[in-house]
XYZ file of C-alpha atoms in Angstrom:
637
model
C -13.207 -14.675 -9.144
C -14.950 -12.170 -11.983
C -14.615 -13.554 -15.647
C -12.069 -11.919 -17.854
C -15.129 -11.369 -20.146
C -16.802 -9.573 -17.230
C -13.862 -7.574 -16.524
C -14.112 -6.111 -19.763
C -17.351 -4.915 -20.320
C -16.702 -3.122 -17.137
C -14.053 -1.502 -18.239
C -15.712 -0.863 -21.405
C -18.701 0.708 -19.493
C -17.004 2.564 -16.586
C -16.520 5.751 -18.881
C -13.534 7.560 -16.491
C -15.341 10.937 -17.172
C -18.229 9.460 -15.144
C -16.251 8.187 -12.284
C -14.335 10.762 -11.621
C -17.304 13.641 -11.775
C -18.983 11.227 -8.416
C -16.158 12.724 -6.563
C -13.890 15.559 -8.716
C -15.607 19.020 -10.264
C -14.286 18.560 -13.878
C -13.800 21.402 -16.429
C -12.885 21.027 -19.951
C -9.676 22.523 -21.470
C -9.087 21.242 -24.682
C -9.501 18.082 -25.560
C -9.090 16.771 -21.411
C -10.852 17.935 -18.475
C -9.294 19.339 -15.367
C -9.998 19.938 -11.744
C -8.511 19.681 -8.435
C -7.074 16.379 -7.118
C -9.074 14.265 -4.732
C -5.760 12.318 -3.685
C -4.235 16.059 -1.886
C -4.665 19.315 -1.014
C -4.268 21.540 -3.483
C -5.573 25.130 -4.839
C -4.517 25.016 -8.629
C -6.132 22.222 -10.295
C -3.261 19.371 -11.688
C -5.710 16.730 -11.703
C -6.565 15.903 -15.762
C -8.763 13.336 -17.016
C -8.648 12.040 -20.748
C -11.626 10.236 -22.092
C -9.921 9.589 -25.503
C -7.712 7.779 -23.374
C -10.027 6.686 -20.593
C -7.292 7.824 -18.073
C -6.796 10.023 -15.127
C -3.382 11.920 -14.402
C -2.267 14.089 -11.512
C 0.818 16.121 -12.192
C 0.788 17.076 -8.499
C 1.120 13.311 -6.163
C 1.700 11.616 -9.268
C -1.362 9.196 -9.206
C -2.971 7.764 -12.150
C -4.188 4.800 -14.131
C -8.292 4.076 -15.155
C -11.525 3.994 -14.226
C -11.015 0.762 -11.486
C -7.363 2.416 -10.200
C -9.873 5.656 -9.456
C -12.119 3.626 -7.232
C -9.251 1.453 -5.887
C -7.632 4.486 -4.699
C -10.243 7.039 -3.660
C -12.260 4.176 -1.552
C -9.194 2.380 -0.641
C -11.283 -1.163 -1.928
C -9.335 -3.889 -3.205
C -9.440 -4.654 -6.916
C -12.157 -7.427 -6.574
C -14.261 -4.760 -4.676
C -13.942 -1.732 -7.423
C -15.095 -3.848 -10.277
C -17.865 -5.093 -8.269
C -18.670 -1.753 -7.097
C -18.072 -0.531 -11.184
C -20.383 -3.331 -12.022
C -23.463 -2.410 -9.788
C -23.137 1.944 -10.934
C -23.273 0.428 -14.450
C -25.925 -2.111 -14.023
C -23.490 -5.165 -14.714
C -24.715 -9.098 -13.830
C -21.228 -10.475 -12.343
C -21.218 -14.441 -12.791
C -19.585 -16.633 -10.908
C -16.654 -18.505 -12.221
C -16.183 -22.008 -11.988
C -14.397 -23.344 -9.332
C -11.716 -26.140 -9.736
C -12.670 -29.066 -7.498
C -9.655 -28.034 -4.726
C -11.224 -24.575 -5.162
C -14.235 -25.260 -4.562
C -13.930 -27.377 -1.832
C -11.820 -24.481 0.270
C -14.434 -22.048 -0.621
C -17.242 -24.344 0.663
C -15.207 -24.898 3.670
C -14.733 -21.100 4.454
C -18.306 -20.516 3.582
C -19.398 -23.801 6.438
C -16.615 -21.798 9.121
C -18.245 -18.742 8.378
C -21.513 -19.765 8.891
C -20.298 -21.950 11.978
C -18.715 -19.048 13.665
C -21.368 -17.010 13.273
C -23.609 -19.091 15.046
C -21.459 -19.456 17.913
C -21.418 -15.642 18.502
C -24.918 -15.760 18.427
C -25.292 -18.463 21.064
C -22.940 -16.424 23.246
C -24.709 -13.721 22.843
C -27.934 -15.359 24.144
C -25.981 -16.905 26.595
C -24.825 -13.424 28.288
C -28.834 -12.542 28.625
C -29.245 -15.909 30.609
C -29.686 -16.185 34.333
C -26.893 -18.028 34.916
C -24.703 -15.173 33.156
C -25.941 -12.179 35.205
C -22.042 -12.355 36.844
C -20.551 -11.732 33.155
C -22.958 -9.322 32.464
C -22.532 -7.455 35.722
C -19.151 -7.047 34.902
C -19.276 -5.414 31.610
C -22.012 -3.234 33.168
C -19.029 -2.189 36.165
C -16.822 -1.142 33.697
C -19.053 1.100 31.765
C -20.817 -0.467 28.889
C -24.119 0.042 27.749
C -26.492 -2.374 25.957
C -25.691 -0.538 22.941
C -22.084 -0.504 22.590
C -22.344 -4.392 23.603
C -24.595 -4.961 20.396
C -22.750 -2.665 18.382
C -19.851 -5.393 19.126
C -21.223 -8.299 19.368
C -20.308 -9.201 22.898
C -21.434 -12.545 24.279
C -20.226 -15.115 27.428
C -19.093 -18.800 26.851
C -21.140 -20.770 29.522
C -18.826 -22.090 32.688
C -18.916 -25.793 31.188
C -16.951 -28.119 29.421
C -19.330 -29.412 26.229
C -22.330 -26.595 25.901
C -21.013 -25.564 22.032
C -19.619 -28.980 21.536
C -23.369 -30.149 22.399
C -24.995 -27.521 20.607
C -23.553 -28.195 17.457
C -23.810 -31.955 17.340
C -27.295 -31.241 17.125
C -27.244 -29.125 14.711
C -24.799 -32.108 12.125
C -21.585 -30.680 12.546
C -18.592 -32.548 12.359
C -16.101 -32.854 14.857
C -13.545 -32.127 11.908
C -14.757 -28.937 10.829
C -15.579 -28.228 14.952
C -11.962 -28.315 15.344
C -10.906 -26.183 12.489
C -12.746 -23.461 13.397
C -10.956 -23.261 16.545
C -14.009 -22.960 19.250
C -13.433 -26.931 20.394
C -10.231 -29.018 21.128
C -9.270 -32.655 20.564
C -6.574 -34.056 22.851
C -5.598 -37.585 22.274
C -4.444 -39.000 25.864
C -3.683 -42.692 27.065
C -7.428 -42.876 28.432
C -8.889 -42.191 24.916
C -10.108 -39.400 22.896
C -10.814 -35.857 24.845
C -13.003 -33.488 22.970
C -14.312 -29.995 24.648
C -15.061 -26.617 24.281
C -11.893 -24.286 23.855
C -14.094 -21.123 25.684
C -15.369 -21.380 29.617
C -16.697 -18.849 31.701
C -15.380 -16.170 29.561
C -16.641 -13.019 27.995
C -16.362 -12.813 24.066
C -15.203 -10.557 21.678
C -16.072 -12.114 18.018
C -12.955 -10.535 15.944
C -14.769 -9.614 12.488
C -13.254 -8.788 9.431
C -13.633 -6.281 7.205
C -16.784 -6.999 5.884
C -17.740 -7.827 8.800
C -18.105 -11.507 9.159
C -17.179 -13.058 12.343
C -13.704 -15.030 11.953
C -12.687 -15.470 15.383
C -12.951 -14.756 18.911
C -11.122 -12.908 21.987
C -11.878 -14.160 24.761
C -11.304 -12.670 28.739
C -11.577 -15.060 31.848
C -14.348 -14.094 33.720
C -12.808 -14.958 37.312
C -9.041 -15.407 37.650
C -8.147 -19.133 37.629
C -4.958 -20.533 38.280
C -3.222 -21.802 35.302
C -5.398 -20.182 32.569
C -4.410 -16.864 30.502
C -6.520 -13.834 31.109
C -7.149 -13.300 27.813
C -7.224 -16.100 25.015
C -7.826 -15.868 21.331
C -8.637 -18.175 18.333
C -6.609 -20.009 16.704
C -5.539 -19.154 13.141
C -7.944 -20.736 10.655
C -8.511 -20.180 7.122
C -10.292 -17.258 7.507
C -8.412 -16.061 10.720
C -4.892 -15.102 9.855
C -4.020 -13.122 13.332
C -0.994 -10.813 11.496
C -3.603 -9.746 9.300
C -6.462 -8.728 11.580
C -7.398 -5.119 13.457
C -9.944 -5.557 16.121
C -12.704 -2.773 15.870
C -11.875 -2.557 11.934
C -14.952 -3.265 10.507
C -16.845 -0.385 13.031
C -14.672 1.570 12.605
C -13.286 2.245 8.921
C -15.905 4.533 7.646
C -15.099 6.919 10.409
C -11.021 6.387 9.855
C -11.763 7.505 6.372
C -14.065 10.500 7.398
C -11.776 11.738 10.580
C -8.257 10.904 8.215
C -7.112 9.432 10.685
C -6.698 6.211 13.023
C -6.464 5.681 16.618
C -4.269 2.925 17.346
C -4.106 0.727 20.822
C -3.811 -1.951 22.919
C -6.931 -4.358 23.717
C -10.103 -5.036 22.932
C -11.803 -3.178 26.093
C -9.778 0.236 24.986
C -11.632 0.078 21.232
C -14.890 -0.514 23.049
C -14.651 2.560 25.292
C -13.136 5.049 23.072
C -16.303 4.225 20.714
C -18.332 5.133 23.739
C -16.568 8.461 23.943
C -18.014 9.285 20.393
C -14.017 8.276 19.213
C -15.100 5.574 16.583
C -12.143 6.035 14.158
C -10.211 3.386 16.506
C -8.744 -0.182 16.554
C -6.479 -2.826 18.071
C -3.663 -4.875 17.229
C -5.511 -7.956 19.514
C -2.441 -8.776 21.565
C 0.099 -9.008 18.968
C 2.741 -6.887 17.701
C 1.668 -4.774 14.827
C 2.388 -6.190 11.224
C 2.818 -4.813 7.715
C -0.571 -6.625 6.862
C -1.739 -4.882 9.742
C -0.710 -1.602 8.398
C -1.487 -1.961 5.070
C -5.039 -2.212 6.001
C -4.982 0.723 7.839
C -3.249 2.559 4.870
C -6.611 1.157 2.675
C -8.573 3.969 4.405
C -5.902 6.453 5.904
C -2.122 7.615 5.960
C -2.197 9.030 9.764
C -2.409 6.932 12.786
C -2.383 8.062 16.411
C -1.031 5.955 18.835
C -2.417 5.758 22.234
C 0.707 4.849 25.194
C -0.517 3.262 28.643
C 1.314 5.565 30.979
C 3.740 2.981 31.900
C 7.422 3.965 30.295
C 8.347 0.494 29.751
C 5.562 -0.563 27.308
C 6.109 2.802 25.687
C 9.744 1.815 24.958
C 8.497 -1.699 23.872
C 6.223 -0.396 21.050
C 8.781 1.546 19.397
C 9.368 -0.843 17.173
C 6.089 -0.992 15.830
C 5.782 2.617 15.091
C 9.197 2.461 12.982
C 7.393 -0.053 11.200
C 4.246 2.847 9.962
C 6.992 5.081 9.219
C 8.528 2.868 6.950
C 4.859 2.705 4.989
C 4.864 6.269 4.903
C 2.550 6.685 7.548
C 2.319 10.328 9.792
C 2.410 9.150 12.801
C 1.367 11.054 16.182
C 1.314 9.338 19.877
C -0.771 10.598 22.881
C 0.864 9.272 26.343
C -1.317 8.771 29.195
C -0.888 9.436 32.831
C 1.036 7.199 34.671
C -1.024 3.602 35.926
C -3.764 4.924 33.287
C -4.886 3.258 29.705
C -7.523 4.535 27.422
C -10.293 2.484 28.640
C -9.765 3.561 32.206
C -8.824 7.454 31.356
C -12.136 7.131 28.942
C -14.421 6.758 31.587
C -12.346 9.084 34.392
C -12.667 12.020 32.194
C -15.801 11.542 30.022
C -16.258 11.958 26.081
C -15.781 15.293 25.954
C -13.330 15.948 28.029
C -11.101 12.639 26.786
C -11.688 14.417 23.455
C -9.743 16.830 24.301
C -6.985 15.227 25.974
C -6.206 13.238 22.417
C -6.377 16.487 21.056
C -4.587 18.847 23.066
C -1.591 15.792 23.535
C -0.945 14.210 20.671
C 2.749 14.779 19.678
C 4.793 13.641 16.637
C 6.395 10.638 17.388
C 9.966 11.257 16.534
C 10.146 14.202 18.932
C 7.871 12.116 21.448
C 10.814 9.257 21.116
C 13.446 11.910 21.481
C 12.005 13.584 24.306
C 11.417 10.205 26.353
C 14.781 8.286 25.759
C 16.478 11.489 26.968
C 14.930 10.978 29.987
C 17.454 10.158 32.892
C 20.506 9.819 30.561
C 22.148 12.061 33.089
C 24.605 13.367 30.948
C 25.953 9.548 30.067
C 27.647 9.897 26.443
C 27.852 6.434 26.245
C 23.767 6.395 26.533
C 23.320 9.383 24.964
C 25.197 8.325 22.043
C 22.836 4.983 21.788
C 19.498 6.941 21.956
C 20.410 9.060 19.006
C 21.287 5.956 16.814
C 17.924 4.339 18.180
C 16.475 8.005 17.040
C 18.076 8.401 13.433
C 17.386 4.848 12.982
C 13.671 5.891 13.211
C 14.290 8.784 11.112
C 15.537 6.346 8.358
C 12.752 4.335 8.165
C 10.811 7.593 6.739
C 10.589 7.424 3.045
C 9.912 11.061 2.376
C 13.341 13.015 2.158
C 11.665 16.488 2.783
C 10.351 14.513 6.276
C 13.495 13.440 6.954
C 15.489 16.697 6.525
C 12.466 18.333 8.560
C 13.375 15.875 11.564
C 16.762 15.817 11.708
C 16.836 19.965 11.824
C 14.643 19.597 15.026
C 16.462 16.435 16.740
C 19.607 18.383 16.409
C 18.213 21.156 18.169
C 16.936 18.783 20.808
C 19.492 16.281 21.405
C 22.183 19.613 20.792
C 24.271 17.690 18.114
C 25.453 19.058 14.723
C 22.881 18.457 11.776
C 25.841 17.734 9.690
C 26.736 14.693 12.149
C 23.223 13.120 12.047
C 22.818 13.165 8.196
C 25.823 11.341 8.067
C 25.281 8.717 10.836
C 22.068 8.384 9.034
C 24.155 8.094 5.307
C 25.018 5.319 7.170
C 22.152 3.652 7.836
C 20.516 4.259 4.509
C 23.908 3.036 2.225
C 23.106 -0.516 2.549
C 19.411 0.285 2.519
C 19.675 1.787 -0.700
C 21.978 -0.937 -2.192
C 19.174 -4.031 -1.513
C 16.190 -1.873 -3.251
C 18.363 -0.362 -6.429
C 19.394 -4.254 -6.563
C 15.789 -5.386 -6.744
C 13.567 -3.061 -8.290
C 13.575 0.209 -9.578
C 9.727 1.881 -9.471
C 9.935 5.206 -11.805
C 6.355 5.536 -12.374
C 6.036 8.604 -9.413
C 8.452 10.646 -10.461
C 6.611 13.337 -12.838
C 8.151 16.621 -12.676
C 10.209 18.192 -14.653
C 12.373 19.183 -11.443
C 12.666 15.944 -10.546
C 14.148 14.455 -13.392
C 17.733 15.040 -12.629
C 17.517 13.079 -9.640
C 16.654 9.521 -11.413
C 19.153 7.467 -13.175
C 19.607 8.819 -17.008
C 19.441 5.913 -18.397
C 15.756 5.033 -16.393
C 14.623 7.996 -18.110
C 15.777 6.915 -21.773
C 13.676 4.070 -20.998
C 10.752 5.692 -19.798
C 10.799 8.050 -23.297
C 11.299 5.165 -24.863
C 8.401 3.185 -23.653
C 6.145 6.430 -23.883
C 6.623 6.875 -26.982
C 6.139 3.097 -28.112
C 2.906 3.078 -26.582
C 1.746 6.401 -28.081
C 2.951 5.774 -31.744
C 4.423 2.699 -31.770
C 2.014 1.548 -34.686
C 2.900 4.836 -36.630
C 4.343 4.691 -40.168
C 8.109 6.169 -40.200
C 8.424 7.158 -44.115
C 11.701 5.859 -45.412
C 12.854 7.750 -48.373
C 15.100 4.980 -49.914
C 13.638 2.173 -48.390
C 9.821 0.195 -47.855
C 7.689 2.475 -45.249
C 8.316 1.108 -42.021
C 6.061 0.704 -38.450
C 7.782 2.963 -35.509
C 7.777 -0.409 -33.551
C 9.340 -2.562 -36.034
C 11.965 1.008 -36.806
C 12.680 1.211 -33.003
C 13.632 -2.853 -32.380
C 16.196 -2.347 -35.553
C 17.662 0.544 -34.562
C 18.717 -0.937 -30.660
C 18.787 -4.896 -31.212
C 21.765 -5.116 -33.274
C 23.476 -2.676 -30.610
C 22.538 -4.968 -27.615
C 20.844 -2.421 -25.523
C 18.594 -4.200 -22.935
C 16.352 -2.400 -20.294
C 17.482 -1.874 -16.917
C 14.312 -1.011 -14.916
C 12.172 -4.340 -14.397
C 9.240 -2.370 -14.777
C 10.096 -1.331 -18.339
C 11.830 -4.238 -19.477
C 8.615 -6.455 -18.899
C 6.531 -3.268 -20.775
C 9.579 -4.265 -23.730
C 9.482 -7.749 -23.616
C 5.723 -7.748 -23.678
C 5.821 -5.525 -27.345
C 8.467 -7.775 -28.326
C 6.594 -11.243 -27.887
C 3.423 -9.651 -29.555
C 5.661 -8.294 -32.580
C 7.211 -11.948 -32.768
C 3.509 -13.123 -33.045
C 2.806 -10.480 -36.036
C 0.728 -8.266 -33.710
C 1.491 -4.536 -32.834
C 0.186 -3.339 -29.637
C -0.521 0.044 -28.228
C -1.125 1.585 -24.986
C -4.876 0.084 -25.132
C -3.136 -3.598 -24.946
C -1.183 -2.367 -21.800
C -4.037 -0.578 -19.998
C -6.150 -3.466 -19.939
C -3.431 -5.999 -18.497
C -3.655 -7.845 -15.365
C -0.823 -6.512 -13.897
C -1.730 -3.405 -11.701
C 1.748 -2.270 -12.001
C 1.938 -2.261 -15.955
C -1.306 -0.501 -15.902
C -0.715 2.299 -14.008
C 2.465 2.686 -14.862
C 1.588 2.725 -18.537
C -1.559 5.227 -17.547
C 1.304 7.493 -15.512
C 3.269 7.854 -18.797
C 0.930 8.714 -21.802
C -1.008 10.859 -19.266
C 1.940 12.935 -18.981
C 2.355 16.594 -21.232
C 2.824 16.215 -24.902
C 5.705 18.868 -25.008
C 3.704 19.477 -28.279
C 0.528 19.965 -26.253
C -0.105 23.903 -27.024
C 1.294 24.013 -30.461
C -2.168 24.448 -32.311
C -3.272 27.363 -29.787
C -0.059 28.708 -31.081
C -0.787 28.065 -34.925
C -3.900 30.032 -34.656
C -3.662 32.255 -31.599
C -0.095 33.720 -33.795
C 0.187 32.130 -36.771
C 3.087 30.098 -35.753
C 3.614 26.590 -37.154
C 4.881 24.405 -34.283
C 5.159 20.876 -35.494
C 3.675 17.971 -33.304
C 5.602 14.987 -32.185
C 3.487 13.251 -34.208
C 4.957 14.955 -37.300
C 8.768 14.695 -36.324
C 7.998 11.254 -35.029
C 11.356 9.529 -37.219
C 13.358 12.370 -35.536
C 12.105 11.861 -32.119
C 11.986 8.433 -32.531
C 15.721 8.617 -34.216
C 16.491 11.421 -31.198
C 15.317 9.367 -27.986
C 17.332 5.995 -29.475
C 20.501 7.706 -29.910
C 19.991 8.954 -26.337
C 18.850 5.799 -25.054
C 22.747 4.059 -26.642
C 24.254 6.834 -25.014
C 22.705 6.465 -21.429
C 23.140 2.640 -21.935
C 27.243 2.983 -22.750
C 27.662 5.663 -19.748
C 25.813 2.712 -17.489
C 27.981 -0.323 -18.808
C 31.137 2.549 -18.099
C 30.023 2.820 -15.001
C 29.898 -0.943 -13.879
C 33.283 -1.089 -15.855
C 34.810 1.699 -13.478
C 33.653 -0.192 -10.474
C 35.274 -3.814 -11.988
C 38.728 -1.660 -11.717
C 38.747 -1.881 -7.673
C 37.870 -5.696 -8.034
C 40.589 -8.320 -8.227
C 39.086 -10.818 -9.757
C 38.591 -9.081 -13.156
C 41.316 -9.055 -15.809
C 42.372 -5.518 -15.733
C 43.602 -4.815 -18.954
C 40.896 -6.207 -20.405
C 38.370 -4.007 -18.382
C 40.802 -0.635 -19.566
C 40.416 -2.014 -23.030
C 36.405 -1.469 -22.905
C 36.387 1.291 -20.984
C 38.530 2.521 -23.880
C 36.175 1.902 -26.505
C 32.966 2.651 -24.696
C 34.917 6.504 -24.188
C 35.172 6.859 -27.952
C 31.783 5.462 -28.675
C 29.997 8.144 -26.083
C 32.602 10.327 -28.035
C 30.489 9.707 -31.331
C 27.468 9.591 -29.824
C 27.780 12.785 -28.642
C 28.378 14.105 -31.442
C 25.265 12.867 -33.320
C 23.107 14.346 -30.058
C 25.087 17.778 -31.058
C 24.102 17.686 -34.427
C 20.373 17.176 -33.944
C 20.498 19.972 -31.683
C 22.065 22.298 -34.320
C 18.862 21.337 -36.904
């Protein structure tokens, strides 16, 4: 945990023109610099950085927010990791801060099962060079791996006994307690007393590593068959081993996922091991369980595309399905490669050789909707019944894609395919996304992507009131509005006047928490600006707030104008009481066309007094009635 104080001098330090130049040519233009955006393609350069604000801005994807967001997005670290990486560019001492005594004693606990487990792969390591281990090591050798990819992962071989790292590590102090905790012995209480062994026996290891690369856990396969025991058996979950949150192969392999832009994706440990071999390092493992979203979203840390790799075996194709759904719905492109039938990757790996398996993943990987489409058809034989329950289990995929251009894009080519009307799938799919849309709009509404002018229409009115509102609040909210009857007042103080006494309340979360935040610190006798808000702890109010005061000033070329043609354009700055006075009419207008709106939908409900509900609706029409008017009359200035 880094020290508030800490956090702050890096902040003050990281200077955002520096950070960004490490990775983005920048060229000034005005008073920002510009270049091209290292979030997306692009040939025209959107990407502006302000170091009056100490902000970045892309009006192309949308991304922005400061110097940390930069690093936190471009080398997909976590925030922890950017400000240490901030820290050591600028030269910064991070201290430690002082643990609470539960705190401390979980991170001295982690610490004892990191250092524990890390000495157990070590001893099976040594053990698979022993005599008595040439069997396991024989058998990695007949299935293709070299001394090098066997360092590379750390493979070792539990011993074919019942105490050899329960005995090893009473020598060394250990305690049975922590023994047990990390998963690598067992305690069985039984009538005849206490039982305590070692979990692994005659079994070749895989140490599971995290993404720093300490050893957390282990895989484990069974060396001979036995009757009874599980080929394959893994650690238990531990404090530092959380299985929904762990990729074999991770750690070797995320600096190649985030060269290649993309990630590999199968089944078991062995298939990691001998793609790697192939020269195919960009790949990992879901261990044995079904993938997760924690899963995913480490994957997304370092890219958005994942290839899947199918055992040619139709049945476990259909059974992963699910899975992939689940990367679509994280906005991940995802492509599958099939293999031939009673194949897998590790076994095709070695039948081909690198090269040639190279271009097999190439030359075969398919999109996965059309892969899906293409394979469910399979032996439908002109059942309607069947084919009518493939294309629901095919739009239902289609749903789970964010992206609407995707979407439209899929649905064109599955109606080609599966030779039903386009018009028929978009509304089965209506369908699917009507109570979809319902939950999220309940929960949370997330404007800060949405940048363009184009895109404007599409959003709620009255979430884009509130967004001018809060832009303008955090760009002149401690301004001085001139009142020419009245004491001078502060825009802030002007703009809670003017929509208190009217009971307007924000709608988005997002915003109302930006409101309620300059509200509390106005109660307190403090005005705030956008450098309060860009150094808060919440992520989500930070880049949010970076998003909207990197955005245009629609006064932005008005003193290129004064002196490229003499033409006085006046800023927002200087008509701030009439944009101020502007954006708050249109912010009581949005807010009585909302409460309308819920009105309108009481009608078809019973339980509310009808006339009552008229009655409002009645007065809420002659108030957008006036407040129309007023908008009209600014207009005509």
């Amino acid at each position: 945990m880094i020290p508030s104080h800490t956090i702050e001098e890096i902040r003050n330090k990281a200077d955002i023109e520096d950070v960004v130049s490490d990775y983005v040519s920048l060229k000034k233009k005005g008073k920002n610099l510009w270049g091209c955006c290292p979030f997306h393609d692009e040939k025209t350069p959107s990407f502006t950085v302000s170091p009056a604000k100490g902000i970045f801005k892309c009006f192309g994807c949308g991304k922005a927010g400061d110097s940390i967001t930069f690093i936190m997005e471009k080398e997909k670290f976590a925030y922890t990791d950017a400000l240490k990486y901030l820290a050591q560019k600028y030269g910064i001492t991070i201290e430690e801060k002082q643990y609470s005594l539960e705190e401390k004693k979980e991170s001295d606990e982690k610490e004892a099962l990191y250092h524990l487990l890390h000495n157990a792969k070590e001893k099976f390591q040594k053990n698979l060079l022993q005599e008595q281990s040439q069997a396991a090591l024989t058998y990695l050798k007949n299935r293709g791996l070299n001394t090098e990819v066997m360092q590379k992962f750390e493979l070792g071989y539990s011993l074919d006994a019942w105490n050899d790292l329960l005995n090893y590590y009473k020598k060394m102090g250990y305690s049975e307690e922590l023994l047990e905790k990390s998963g690598i012995i067992i305690v069985r209480e039984e009538e005849s007393g206490k039982k305590i062994y070692d979990r692994f026996r005659n079994r070749i290891m895989f140490p599971i590593h995290n993404l720093i690369g300490k050893t957390i856990g282990f895989g484990a396969r069974l060396l001979k068959n036995e009757e009874n025991q599980p080929k394959y058996l893994n650690s238990p979950e531990t404090i530092v081993y959380k299985k929904n949150e762990v990729l074999y192969g991770i750690f070797q392999a995320k600096e190649s996922i985030k060269h290649e832009d993309n990630c590999y994706l199968c089944e078991g440990y062995m298939d990691v091991i001998s793609l790697h071999m192939a020269g195919i390092q960009n790949t990992v493992a879901a261990s044995g369980t079904s993938l997760t979203e924690n899963q995913i979203k480490q994957i997304k840390r370092f890219t958005h595309n994942v290839t899947t790799l199918f055992d040619g075996d139709n049945a476990g194709i259909k059974a992963s399905f699910r899975g992939i759904d689940m990367l679509l719905s994280q906005d991940i492109n995802v492509k599958v490669v099939p293999f031939p039938e009673n194949e897998d990757p590790d076994s095709y790996a070695h039948k081909l050789g690198p090269q040639p398996f190279k271009e097999f993943l190439k030359t075969n990987a398919t999109d996965f909707i059309l892969f899906k489409t293409k394979i469910l058809l399979k032996n439908i034989q002109n059942d309607p019944i069947k084919k009518t329950e493939i294309t629901t289990d095919i739009i239902t995929s289609i749903s789970c894609i964010p992206n609407i251009i995707k979407r439209d894009l899929y649905i064109q080519e599955c109606s080609d395919i599966l030779k039903i009307n386009k018009d028929i799938i978009e509304v089965a799919l209506q369908n699917i996304l009507s109570p979809q849309k319902k939950d999220t709009q309940k929960n949370k509404i997330h404007p800060t992507n949405v940048t363009s002018a184009k895109e404007k229409p599409i959003k709620e009115k009255i979430t884009y009131q509130e967004e001018e509102s809060i832009r303008i609040l955090l760009l002149y909210g401690k301004e001085t509005i001139k009142q020419p009857e009245s004491q001078d007042i502060q825009a802030l103080t002007y703009f809670f006047k003017e929509t208190e006494d009217d009971g307007i309340s924000f709608q988005s979360p997002l915003y109302q928490e930006i409101y309620a935040l300059f509200k509390q610190k106005l109660q307190e006798g403090i005005l705030v600006d956008m450098d309060y808000f860009l150094k808060h702890e919440s992520l989500e109010i930070r880049n949010c707030v970076a998003s909207l005061i990197g955005k245009e000033d629609k006064h932005e070329f008005s003193k290129n104008w004064q002196e490229r043609y003499e033409i006085n354009i006046p800023t927002e700055k200087e008509e701030l009481k009439q944009s101020m006075y502007t954006n708050i009419i249109r912010l009581k207008l949005s807010f009585i066309k909302f409460l309308r709106k819920q009105n309108i939908e009481k009608l078809t409900n019973p339980e509310y007094a009808q006339d009552e509900i008229l009655q409002e609706i009645k007065e809420q029409n002659t108030i957008i009635q006036e407040l129309s008017k007023i908008i009209g009359k600014v207009y005509e200035l």
